[in-house]
Amino acid sequence: MREITFASAFAEAVHEEMDRDPTIFVLGTDIRIRGGHFGQLKDIGQTFGPKRVVDSPISEAAMVGLSLGAAMTGLRPICDLNFEDFYLGAMDEVVNQIAKVRYKFNGQFKCPLVIRASSGAARATGPQHSQMLEAWFAHVPGLIVVAPSTAEDAKGMLKTALRGEDPVIFSFHKMLGNMKGPVPDGDYTTPFGQANIVKPGTDVTIAAYSIMVPKSLQAARELEKEGISAEVVDLRTIVPLDVNTVAESVKKTKRLVIAHEAYKFGGMGAEIAAQIGEAVFDYLDAPIVRVGSKHAAIPVSPVLQEQITPGKAEVVAAVQSVMEGVVRV
Amino acid sequence: MREITFASAFAEAVHEEMDRDPTIFVLGTDIRIRGGHFGQLKDIGQTFGPKRVVDSPISEAAMVGLSLGAAMTGLRPICDLNFEDFYLGAMDEVVNQIAKVRYKFNGQFKCPLVIRASSGAARATGPQHSQMLEAWFAHVPGLIVVAPSTAEDAKGMLKTALRGEDPVIFSFHKMLGNMKGPVPDGDYTTPFGQANIVKPGTDVTIAAYSIMVPKSLQAARELEKEGISAEVVDLRTIVPLDVNTVAESVKKTKRLVIAHEAYKFGGMGAEIAAQIGEAVFDYLDAPIVRVGSKHAAIPVSPVLQEQITPGKAEVVAAVQSVMEGVVRV
Amino acid sequence: MSKANYYLQTPRKHEVTSFDRELVLGFLKEMVRIREFESRAEEQTLAGNVVGGIHLAIGHEAVAVGVMQALRREDYVTGPHRGHHLVLAKGSDMKNVMAELLGKATGISGGRGGSMHMADAETGLLGVNGIVGASIVIATGAAFSAKYLGQDRVAVAFFGDGGSNKGQFHESLNMASILDLPAIYVCENNEFAVETAVSYSTGVDNIAERGSSYRMPGIIVDGLDVLDVYVAAKEARQRAVQDSRPTLIEAKTYRFKGHSIGDKEDYRTKEEVQERMKSDPIFKLKHRLEEAGWLSEQQWNELKSEVDREVETAVQFALNSPLPSAATALHHVYAKEMF
Amino acid sequence: MSKANYYLQTPRKHEVTSFDRELVLGFLKEMVRIREFESRAEEQTLAGNVVGGIHLAIGHEAVAVGVMQALRREDYVTGPHRGHHLVLAKGSDMKNVMAELLGKATGISGGRGGSMHMADAETGLLGVNGIVGASIVIATGAAFSAKYLGQDRVAVAFFGDGGSNKGQFHESLNMASILDLPAIYVCENNEFAVETAVSYSTGVDNIAERGSSYRMPGIIVDGLDVLDVYVAAKEARQRAVQDSRPTLIEAKTYRFKGHSIGDKEDYRTKEEVQERMKSDPIFKLKHRLEEAGWLSEQQWNELKSEVDREVETAVQFALNSPLPSAATALHHVYAKEMF
Ligand SMILES: Cc1ncc(C[n+]2csc(CCOP(=O)(O)OP(=O)(O)O)c2C)c(N)n1
Ligand SMILES: Cc1ncc(C[n+]2csc(CCOP(=O)(O)OP(=O)(O)O)c2C)c(N)n1
Ligand SMILES: [Mg+2]
Ligand SMILES: [Mg+2]
């Protein structure tokens, strides 16, 4: 299979879907020429022109609100918010409006749109350009939340989003953008709510999503050398959340580590741990351990950032601790 | 001890602290004459006048942003946001600015302010006037999050907030406002980060906060009749979170139910369950069960609302299920 | 991009006889329908039958009717928390509107939304809204959609004087201006946001002047004169569909009732309200029609009793309708049930 | 409440000799300091020593210097992502500013903030900010504080043309107007927000005209002429402290460099930039001083080498400073460590 980057796979999906469906348009800051801050949609503007690729003023509330009004009236917006941190200027639109519009009006309106933003920390992205808010969105009924980790899923899940009927929050981790992976030729979609076992193993389950999937795979390879066989589950979507696949894996391995880059405190890891604790309580041989960022804003200094955000080492340590049955993290 | 309402106790604290400290001011919509939507600060405007009790235009971002700028330069704002749902128009100010200002500037500035809002569902408050966002705020380093359940704590914790150096999110549940409770005479403060065992018991621990404390106490009384002795822990603050008191209780009771009105999915119950699962894994005789709202916006219809938000019955059912060791909720 | 310039226009007086008689009689009837609906809604609230608080639009009738009559059915409308008049004027069945207030299954939003969350896919009503400012952004998107799809359609956002101080107002009007959207922004300036006077909250003499920040005409209309509203809205609709340019209309009106039922109204005097009620928009139009010889007492009585029958039918319908089924509580969260 | 009316003022030309000579020579030096700092910051970025992206203010020097020189040290300032010039002009030690760009422990924010998060409690700099629009709300609060405490102090918010389309702009300027705050809002209109031209993004001819929505003077200044900026800022400060009224200043400038380092700048031509650089604010002031006989070649050379020494010292200081200690990563989240 051909290998392309996560970002290219994402852009391919936009291209193909815009070709297919004339009601899809893109709204974003600096999107028409530059293709967005990271060039994530380079060439889209040239291909589809200013009617369908619309440069926005810096007005996040209006961007998201416009997308809602458009989605209620027959269009399918892709709203590119640039950095995930910029959602914070449009939260009323996302939470009080988009998430609720179908429900509160008793199903009279749907809201098929995608909001994309670059999430997570890259080198020195600092306190206001590094956040991961998926746990927030998961706590809001009405939103679909996806956080793929591979080029294949980026493309397939965006297509699913653009053919679905619900609002989708697409978390695009900055550090995944340039990662390459195999992507099938031709049209395909990736279903929501199906976790993926990306590496089988027998001793411990590592459940992760987004950037922590490749980091967990690195950790698993390192653990292999120590004789520990880790099964790595890529959750892929946060809402819907496929806890079953994790539970089945845990029934086999008896141990679970959950890894995400968002803050550990109040993060999705807690929800997964709580659900697994309920679902397969009797199978667990050790407490579930969570890996996530420590509780501080993301500092610019790489020395400090490394202390706050988790990497391969933290996953390895967490696995070692559950293998010993002693919580060290 | 005299008995006064939660709302009066809150207002007493504002009165006394404003008397004590001239740098405290209140900013809110319809606050000067009416004392806020629920009259929660009635008479404050008359007592302290328009310099210190400032009516605001409907401009939540500027209200919170103004409070931040004022707090950085020597004042202690009490920003009254009316309904917790209205935070959504000021999230950038709360999360990207207030929560981070001390950290990102390396401790050069502090941000001592309180934001109060009415949270939770009352009869027919509907999709945009019923939210509880404490799990969101807990997921943001830099914020203190308090959700008292008694008049005594409302007063004592507001005083602690107004004498502290950190930004405090004060969750004031609508249904608590008129509940009466004993309040000591004279000046006192209630510490943050200390849960309170409001009813001792031996068979099961119920950890709750805000409105779910009185509901859990009702549940405990009902369970008493079935011969089940529940220990009810009022967490009081969400950040800092006193997991130790819960853990100690669980060591004794071996069973835990966590109850909050916020959505179960992605709520604070997950964090508490995950931490208890790590801390006292070997003591647990049954899976931890969480009680929280079901995953839908809060409908106006009371018939429907009752299906979504939890009450005494859901707590009773959850306790019964952990007593049987079978999860039914 | 065409850049129509800002200009400020002040209220105009139109001869009632310069309009079609049936049209104006229709305006009157629509206004009376709203007034009677609101009176019964108040009565039902005091009787304890309404779920949740409601905000009466008594005093706002001419704004809703004047604008909606200038629109076509396919045009989109959004509104704020105070919106019964908008829902009715846009054409929803009064029975379902009343049923919604009572939280019934037959309500326009199935009882899920209540007074502040009514929408009607049939009439292009994209919803009134519990959040101040939200109506403004959503209509902007609908206007975008109409233009994108090449439809002869406009989108109208209603909002209050208080709403004009939200950031969404600024972002939306700027967006509509630079994207040349067929949008109409109608500020119902009733001089108060709850207890807060517009003269205190709003740093400009006329909200319509804010059009100048967006190269958008600022049209002040007498919101108690349905004819002035109607003509301005017609012109704005024309500007929207022909030039694809937005308009800001400020309708100066007055809230004859409290902010919501139970409001003690200690921010204004009874005398002030009495004085202002002399300009009752229904009374004024009725008077003009009578003067023009276009409305006899008998016609008025017929109109009234027709409306009374409709409203009574709506109240009975609402009272007799079933409550929503508890089993449906988790429907419509997503396209397919997920939780 | 005093309600100073809106008026629009256009750029004014001032004779350089109508100012104090030392003052104007000081302006020149401050501007050169910024320019040289920025050049070295660019060099350090290309050398890989800077942590994170930076936004150079080359072309914006006259705005920062003109405004700051009109302020007192105790006045508050906030700024946006593009802010090195503001930090330096407000009086922070250049060494700590450069060290911050390099993410060092000696940086003005201890390496936690980097280019977009510099603040200085000593100079009243309440921070530049990574979020467009945030500077505007925060300064509004500082102005509130100054007035509340009865201090002879003003607060100044800097922001870009792009920032003027954020909701925060609207909410803040309205708030400052109705509360009569001693605030100055300075829009550095450099014609672009990243690739997006102000003529596309902003539905008004001059951002200063938006003052009319808030009964606030809208003052357009030539942002490449430090004297025009200085006089307008002095007047605005006076209006703030004497009348307690806010001012909106739009400084028309131009960004001589890319949005951030690495910007391909395919949204404008090289020729356009060359043409605009003929109005270099430093070059222009130097020329006027020379014409007035107030600046000899020798004086210029001395000034330049003084600045060069300072900047070189700053670079060496930054390069030789230690990195933050990993052990401090969880400090300053709360007043006391909690997690
Ligand atoms: C964002 C937001 N802030 C505050 C409120 C609470 N609130 C509801 S109505 C209202 C006053 C609105 O005034 P205005 O816009 O003038 O409309 P009116 O009620 O006068 O029709 C307020 C403050 C809200 N619903 N949404
Ligand atoms: C709320 C928000 N939206 C978007 C961005 C991304 N961003 C950073 S700078 C910038 C352009 C700002 O333009 P302008 O305000 O004119 O300032 P300039 O860069 O020209 O100095 C953008 C879009 C941001 N930082 N914050
Ligand atoms: Mg009003
Ligand atoms: Mg700019």
PDB file of C-alpha atoms and ligand atoms in Angstrom, chain A residues 29-30 58 60 82 86 129, chain D residues 60 81-82 130-132 160-163 166 190 192-194 255 259, ligand 2:
ATOM      1  CA  THR A  29      -8.475  31.503   8.913  1.00  0.00           C
ATOM      2  CA  ASP A  30      -5.692  31.658   6.320  1.00  0.00           C
ATOM      3  CA  ILE A  58     -10.418  36.020  13.372  1.00  0.00           C
ATOM      4  CA  GLU A  60     -14.155  32.021  16.162  1.00  0.00           C
ATOM      5  CA  ASN A  82      -6.582  26.187  13.473  1.00  0.00           C
ATOM      6  CA  PHE A  86      -9.215  28.494  19.826  1.00  0.00           C
ATOM      7  CA  HIS A 129      -1.362  26.352  21.551  1.00  0.00           C
TER       8      HIS A 129
ATOM      9  CA  HIS D  60       5.883  48.488  14.228  1.00  0.00           C
ATOM     10  CA  HIS D  81       1.259  37.640  20.062  1.00  0.00           C
ATOM     11  CA  ARG D  82       3.423  40.179  18.227  1.00  0.00           C
ATOM     12  CA  GLY D 130      -1.042  34.039  22.401  1.00  0.00           C
ATOM     13  CA  ILE D 131      -4.770  34.487  21.960  1.00  0.00           C
ATOM     14  CA  VAL D 132      -5.955  37.169  19.597  1.00  0.00           C
ATOM     15  CA  GLY D 160      -3.851  43.893  15.537  1.00  0.00           C
ATOM     16  CA  ASP D 161      -6.219  44.616  12.707  1.00  0.00           C
ATOM     17  CA  GLY D 162      -7.185  40.956  12.884  1.00  0.00           C
ATOM     18  CA  GLY D 163      -7.911  41.342  16.581  1.00  0.00           C
ATOM     19  CA  LYS D 166     -12.957  39.415  17.728  1.00  0.00           C
ATOM     20  CA  ASN D 190      -0.329  46.333   9.616  1.00  0.00           C
ATOM     21  CA  PHE D 192      -2.563  41.674   7.364  1.00  0.00           C
ATOM     22  CA  ALA D 193      -3.592  38.953   9.744  1.00  0.00           C
ATOM     23  CA  VAL D 194      -1.246  36.192   8.648  1.00  0.00           C
ATOM     24  CA  ARG D 255       4.626  44.468   8.606  1.00  0.00           C
ATOM     25  CA  HIS D 259       3.852  36.877   9.889  1.00  0.00           C
TER      26      HIS D 259
HETATM   27  C1  LIG E   2      -8.290  33.530  19.006  1.00  0.00           C
HETATM   28  C2  LIG E   2      -7.169  33.277  18.058  1.00  0.00           C
HETATM   29  N1  LIG E   2      -7.439  32.934  16.790  1.00  0.00           N
HETATM   30  C3  LIG E   2      -6.453  32.702  15.921  1.00  0.00           C
HETATM   31  C4  LIG E   2      -5.130  32.796  16.307  1.00  0.00           C
HETATM   32  C5  LIG E   2      -4.009  32.474  15.329  1.00  0.00           C
HETATM   33  N2  LIG E   2      -3.322  33.699  14.948  1.00  0.00           N
HETATM   34  C6  LIG E   2      -2.227  34.123  15.587  1.00  0.00           C
HETATM   35  S1  LIG E   2      -1.695  35.600  15.037  1.00  0.00           S
HETATM   36  C7  LIG E   2      -2.935  35.684  13.911  1.00  0.00           C
HETATM   37  C8  LIG E   2      -3.075  36.883  13.026  1.00  0.00           C
HETATM   38  C9  LIG E   2      -3.272  38.102  13.837  1.00  0.00           C
HETATM   39  O1  LIG E   2      -3.432  39.213  13.020  1.00  0.00           O
HETATM   40  P1  LIG E   2      -3.421  40.676  13.607  1.00  0.00           P
HETATM   41  O2  LIG E   2      -4.364  40.743  14.763  1.00  0.00           O
HETATM   42  O3  LIG E   2      -3.656  41.614  12.497  1.00  0.00           O
HETATM   43  O4  LIG E   2      -1.965  40.846  14.211  1.00  0.00           O
HETATM   44  P2  LIG E   2      -0.569  40.818  13.401  1.00  0.00           P
HETATM   45  O5  LIG E   2      -0.106  39.409  13.372  1.00  0.00           O
HETATM   46  O6  LIG E   2      -0.812  41.354  12.047  1.00  0.00           O
HETATM   47  O7  LIG E   2       0.362  41.679  14.189  1.00  0.00           O
HETATM   48  C10 LIG E   2      -3.729  34.559  13.959  1.00  0.00           C
HETATM   49  C11 LIG E   2      -4.893  34.279  13.099  1.00  0.00           C
HETATM   50  C12 LIG E   2      -4.891  33.133  17.655  1.00  0.00           C
HETATM   51  N3  LIG E   2      -3.643  33.204  18.129  1.00  0.00           N
HETATM   52  N4  LIG E   2      -5.914  33.396  18.495  1.00  0.00           N
END
